Short mmCIF file of C-alpha atoms in Angstrom, two decimals:
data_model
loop_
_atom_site.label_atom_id
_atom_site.label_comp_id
_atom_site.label_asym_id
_atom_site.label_seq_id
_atom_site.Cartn_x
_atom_site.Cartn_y
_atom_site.Cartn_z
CA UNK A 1 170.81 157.28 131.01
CA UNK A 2 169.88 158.22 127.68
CA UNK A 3 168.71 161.46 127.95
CA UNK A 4 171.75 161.81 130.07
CA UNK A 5 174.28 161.23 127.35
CA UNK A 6 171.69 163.05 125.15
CA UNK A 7 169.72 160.61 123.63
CA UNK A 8 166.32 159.02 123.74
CA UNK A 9 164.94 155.61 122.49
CA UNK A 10 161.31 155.61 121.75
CA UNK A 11 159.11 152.34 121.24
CA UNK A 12 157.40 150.81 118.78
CA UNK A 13 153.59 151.96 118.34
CA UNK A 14 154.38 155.14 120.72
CA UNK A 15 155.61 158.40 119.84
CA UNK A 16 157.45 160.99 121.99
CA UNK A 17 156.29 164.72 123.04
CA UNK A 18 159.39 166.59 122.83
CA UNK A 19 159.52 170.08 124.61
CA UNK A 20 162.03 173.51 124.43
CA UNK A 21 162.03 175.35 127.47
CA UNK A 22 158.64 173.79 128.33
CA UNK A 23 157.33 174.63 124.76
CA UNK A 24 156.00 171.94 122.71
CA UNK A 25 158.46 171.47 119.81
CA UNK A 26 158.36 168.24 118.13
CA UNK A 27 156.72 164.77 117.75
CA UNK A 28 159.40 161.90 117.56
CA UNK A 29 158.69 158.77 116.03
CA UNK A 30 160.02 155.26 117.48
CA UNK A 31 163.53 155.09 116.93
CA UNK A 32 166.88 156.67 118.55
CA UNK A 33 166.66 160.03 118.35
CA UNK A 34 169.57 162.92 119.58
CA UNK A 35 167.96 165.09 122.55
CA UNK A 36 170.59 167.59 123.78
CA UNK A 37 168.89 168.34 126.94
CA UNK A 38 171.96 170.94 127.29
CA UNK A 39 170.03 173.16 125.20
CA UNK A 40 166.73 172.97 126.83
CA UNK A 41 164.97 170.12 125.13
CA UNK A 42 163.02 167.84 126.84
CA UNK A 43 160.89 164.59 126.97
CA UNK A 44 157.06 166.01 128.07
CA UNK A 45 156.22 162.07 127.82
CA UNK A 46 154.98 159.68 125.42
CA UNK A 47 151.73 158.69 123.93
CA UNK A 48 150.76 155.36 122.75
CA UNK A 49 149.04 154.58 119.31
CA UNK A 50 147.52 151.46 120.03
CA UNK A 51 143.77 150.78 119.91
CA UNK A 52 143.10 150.65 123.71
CA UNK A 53 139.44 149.70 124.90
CA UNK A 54 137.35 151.58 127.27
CA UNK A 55 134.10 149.31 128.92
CA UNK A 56 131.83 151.85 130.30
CA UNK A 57 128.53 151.09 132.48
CA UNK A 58 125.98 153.11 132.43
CA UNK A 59 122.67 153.11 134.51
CA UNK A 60 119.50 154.64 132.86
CA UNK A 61 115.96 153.98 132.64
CA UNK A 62 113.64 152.93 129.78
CA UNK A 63 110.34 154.69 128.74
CA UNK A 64 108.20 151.63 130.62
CA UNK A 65 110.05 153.06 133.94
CA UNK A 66 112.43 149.82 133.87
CA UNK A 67 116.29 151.02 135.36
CA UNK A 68 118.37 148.95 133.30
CA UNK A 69 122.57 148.86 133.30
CA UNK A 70 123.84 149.19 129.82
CA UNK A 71 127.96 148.34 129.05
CA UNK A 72 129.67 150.06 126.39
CA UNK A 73 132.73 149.02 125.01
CA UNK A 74 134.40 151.74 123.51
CA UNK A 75 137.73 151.08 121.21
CA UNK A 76 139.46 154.28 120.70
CA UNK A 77 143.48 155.55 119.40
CA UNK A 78 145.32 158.63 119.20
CA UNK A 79 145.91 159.84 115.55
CA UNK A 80 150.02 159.99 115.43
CA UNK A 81 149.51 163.35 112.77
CA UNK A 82 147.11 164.80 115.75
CA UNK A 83 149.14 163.30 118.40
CA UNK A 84 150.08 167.48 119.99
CA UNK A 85 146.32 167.97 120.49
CA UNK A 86 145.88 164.23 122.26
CA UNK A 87 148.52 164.89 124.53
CA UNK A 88 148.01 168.79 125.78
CA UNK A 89 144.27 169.16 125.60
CA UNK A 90 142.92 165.83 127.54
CA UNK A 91 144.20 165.38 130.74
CA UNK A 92 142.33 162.25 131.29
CA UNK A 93 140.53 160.68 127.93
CA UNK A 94 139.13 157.90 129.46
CA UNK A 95 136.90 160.24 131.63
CA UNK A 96 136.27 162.47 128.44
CA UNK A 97 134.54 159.51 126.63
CA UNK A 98 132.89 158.17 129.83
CA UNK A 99 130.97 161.28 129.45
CA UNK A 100 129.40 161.61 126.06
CA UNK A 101 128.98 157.62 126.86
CA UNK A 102 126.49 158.49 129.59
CA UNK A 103 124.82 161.49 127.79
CA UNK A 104 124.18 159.51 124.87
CA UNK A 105 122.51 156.66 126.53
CA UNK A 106 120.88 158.46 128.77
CA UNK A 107 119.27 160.35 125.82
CA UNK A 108 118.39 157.42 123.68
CA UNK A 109 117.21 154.62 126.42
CA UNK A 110 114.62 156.51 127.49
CA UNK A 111 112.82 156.72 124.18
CA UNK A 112 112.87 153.03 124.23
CA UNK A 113 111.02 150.48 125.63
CA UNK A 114 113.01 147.51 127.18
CA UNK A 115 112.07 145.28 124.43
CA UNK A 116 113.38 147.74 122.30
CA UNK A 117 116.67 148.40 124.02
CA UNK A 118 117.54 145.10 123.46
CA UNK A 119 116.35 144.74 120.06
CA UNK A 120 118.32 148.04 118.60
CA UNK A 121 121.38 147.51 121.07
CA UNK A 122 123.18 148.40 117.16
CA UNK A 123 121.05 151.99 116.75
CA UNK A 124 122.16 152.54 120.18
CA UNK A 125 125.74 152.14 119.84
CA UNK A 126 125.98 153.97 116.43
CA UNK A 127 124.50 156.80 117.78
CA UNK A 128 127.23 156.71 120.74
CA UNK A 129 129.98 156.22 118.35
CA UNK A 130 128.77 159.17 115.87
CA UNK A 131 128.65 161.47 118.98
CA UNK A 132 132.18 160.07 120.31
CA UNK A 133 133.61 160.71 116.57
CA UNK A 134 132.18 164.22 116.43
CA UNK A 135 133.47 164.96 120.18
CA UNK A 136 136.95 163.52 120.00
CA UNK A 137 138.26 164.00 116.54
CA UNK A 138 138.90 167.24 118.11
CA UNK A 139 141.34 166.22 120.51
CA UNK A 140 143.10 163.75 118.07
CA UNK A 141 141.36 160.49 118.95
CA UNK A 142 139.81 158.19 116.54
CA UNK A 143 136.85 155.86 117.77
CA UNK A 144 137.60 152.72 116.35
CA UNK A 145 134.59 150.76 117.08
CA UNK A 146 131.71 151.17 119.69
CA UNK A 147 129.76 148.22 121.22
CA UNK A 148 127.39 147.81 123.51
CA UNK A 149 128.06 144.54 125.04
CA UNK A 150 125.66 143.89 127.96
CA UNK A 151 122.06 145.05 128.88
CA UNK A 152 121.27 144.39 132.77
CA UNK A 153 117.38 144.69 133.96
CA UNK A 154 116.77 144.77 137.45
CA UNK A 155 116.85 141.27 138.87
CA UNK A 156 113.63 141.45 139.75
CA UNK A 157 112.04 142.43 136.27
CA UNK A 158 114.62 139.43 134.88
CA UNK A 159 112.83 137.10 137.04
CA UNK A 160 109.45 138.92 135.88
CA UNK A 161 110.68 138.04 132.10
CA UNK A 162 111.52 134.30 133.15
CA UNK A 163 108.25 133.87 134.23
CA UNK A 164 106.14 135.01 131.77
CA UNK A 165 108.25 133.60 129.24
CA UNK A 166 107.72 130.20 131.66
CA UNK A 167 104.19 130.84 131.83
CA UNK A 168 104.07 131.19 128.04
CA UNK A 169 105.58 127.90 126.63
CA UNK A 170 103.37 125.70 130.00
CA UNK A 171 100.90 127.67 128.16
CA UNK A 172 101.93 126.32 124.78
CA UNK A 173 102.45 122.64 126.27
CA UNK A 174 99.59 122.93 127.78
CA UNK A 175 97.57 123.04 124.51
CA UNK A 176 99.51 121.18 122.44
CA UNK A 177 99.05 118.37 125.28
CA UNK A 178 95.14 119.17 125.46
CA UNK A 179 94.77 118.61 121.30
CA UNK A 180 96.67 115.21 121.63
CA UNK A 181 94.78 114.08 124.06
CA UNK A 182 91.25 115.34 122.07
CA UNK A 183 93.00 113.47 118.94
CA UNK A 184 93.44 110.18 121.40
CA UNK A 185 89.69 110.51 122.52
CA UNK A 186 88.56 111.09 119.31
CA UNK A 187 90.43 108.00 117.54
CA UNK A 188 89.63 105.86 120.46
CA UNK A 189 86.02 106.97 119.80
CA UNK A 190 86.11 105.82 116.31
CA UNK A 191 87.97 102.51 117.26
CA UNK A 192 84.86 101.82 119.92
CA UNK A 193 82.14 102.50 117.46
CA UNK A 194 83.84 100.60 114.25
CA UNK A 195 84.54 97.89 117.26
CA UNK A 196 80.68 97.61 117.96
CA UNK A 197 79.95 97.53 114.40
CA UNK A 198 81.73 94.73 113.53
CA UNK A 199 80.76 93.22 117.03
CA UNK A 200 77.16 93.68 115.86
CA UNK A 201 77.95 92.69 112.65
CA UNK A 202 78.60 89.27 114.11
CA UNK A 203 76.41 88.54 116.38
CA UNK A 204 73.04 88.97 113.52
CA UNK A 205 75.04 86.79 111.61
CA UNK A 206 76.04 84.42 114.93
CA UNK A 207 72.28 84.46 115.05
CA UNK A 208 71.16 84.37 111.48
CA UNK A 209 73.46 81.50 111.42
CA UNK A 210 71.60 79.31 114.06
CA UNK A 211 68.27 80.56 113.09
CA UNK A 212 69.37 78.86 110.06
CA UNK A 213 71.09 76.15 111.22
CA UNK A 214 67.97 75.12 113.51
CA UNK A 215 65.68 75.14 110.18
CA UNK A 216 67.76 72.91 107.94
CA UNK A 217 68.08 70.47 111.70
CA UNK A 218 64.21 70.50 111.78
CA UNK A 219 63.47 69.81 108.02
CA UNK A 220 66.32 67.05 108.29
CA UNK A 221 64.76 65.30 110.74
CA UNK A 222 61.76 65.45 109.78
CA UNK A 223 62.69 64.06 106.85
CA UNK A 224 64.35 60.79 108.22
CA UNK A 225 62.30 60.50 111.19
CA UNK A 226 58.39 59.82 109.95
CA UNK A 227 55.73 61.04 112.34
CA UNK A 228 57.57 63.51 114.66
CA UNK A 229 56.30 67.31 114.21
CA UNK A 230 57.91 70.32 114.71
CA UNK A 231 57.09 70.49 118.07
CA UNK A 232 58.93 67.57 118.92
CA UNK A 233 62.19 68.40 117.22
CA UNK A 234 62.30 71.83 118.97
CA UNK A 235 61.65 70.26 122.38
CA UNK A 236 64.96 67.66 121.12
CA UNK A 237 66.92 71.22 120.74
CA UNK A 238 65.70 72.80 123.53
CA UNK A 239 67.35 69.97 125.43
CA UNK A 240 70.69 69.64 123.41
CA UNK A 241 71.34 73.84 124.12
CA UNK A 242 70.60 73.35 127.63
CA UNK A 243 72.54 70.45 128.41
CA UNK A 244 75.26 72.07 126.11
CA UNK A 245 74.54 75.28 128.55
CA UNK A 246 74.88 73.47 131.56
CA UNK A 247 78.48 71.75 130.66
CA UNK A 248 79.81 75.18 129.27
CA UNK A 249 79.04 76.82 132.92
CA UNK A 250 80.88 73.43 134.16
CA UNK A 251 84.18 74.01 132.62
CA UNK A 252 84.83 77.65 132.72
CA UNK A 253 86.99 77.78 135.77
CA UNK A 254 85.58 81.45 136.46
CA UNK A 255 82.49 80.48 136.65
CA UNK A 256 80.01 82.06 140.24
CA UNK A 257 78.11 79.39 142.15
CA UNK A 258 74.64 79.29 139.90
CA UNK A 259 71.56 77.68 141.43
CA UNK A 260 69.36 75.43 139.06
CA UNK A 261 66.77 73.57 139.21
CA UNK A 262 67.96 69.81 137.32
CA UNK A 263 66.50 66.81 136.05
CA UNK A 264 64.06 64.80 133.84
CA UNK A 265 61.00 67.45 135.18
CA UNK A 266 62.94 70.34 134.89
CA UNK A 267 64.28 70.22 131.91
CA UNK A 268 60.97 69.40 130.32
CA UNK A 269 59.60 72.81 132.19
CA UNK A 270 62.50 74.67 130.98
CA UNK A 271 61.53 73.65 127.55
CA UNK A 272 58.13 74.58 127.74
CA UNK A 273 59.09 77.69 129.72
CA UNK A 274 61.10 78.48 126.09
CA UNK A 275 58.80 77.67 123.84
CA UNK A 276 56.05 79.80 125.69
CA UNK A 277 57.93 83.01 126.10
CA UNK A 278 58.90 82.43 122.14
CA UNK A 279 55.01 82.06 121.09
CA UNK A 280 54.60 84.71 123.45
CA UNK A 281 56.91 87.35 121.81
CA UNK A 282 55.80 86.05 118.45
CA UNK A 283 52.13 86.98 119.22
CA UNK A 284 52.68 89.94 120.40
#
């Protein structure tokens, strides 16, 4: 309708290609603008000046022979003083930048190894986006910003990666577990030995103690009780410890059946029994 009554309304962020007679003639700006299509001019179309975004994926493969699928994102306008040259010399931009997407990638992955793809991802895409600048400044584009986004191993040399990254930390655990368990040993090790010291510590003095305790009971009673000798007072002991014995096995309730002989006769040859395997060891 516009161009009918012989004007033409063009948009914010988009200019307007007008033609004369099919010759390019003028770039219009947004705004109203008189067209008197009576006198052969023309709307060719329009071009927009917004950033617009491009996400190409390209497959390559890495210098360890691993294919990998790498996304570009490529953010790109049309320069409004270059915005003749944008319109007539790309038919299709998109495809244009597609291109020297694929040939730079496809130059630069394979000097990598996959470690190193994904490590200088940035070296990667400023190389594309130098080559993209260079390319399609010429055709009045401007290459805002290049990314590359995504880096895609084959699924089965992801599930390779997984695993040996698995295999690494069980690794890991696996000695970290190991030294705890040498620490545990090795403090339980120390507890048992400082536990039998002190254990032995007691029992020489448990013994020193009776030894002791038997020589002040002798020397006491001989003492008080004229005529007796040394003999008898041990025989007196002897007698006291085993009867003491005897009611000790009686009251421990977890206590095995234990067969012995008993009485005035046997206690006297239990004594002597004592005494002679004491004189014995003393002898020898």
């Amino acid at each position: 309708m516009g161009q009918a009554l012989g004007c033409i309304q063009v948009d914010q962020s988009n200019v307007a290609i007008r033609e004369h007679f099919g010759k390019f003639d003028d770039v219009l700006d947004p705004g109203c603008h008189c067209l008197p299509w009576c006198l052969g001019y023309q709307i060719s179309g329009q071009l927009t000046l917004r950033v617009q975004q491009l996400d190409v994926r390209c497959e390559t493969k890495t210098k360890d022979n691993v294919f990998v699928n790498v996304v570009a994102s490529i953010q790109y306008r049309a320069l409004p003083e270059k915005a003749q040259d944008a319109f007539y010399k790309l038919s299709n931009a998109n495809s244009q930048i597609q291109a020297y997407v694929f040939d730079v990638i496809r130059a630069s992955v394979p000097k990598l190894e996959l470690d190193a793809v994904f490590e200088q991802k940035s070296d990667i895409a400023k190389a594309v986006e130098e080559e993209l600048e260079k390319a399609m400044s010429a055709y009045g584009f401007e290459i805002v910003q290049t990314l590359i986004v995504d880096i895609e191993p084959d699924v089965h040399v992801k599930r390779a990666m997984n695993e040996i990254n698995a295999a690494a930390r069980q690794r890991l655990a696996a000695n970290e577990k190991a030294e705890a368990e040498k620490i545990l040993q090795i403090k339980r090790a120390e507890g048992e030995a400082e536990s039998k010291y002190l254990s032995g510590l007691g029992i020489a003095r448990q013994r020193q103690a009776i030894v002791d305790g038997l020589r002040d009971s002798v020397l006491a009673f001989s003492e008080n009780v004229p005529g007796t000798t040394a003999k008898d007072i041990m025989d007196m002991v002897l007698v006291t410890q085993y009867f003491d014995t005897m009611k000790e096995i009686g009251a421990s309730s977890k206590s095995s059946s234990v067969f012995i002989p008993h009485g005035p006769g046997a206690v006297r040859d239990v004594a002597s029994q004592i005494r002679d395997g004491l004189l014995q060891a003393g002898s020898t």
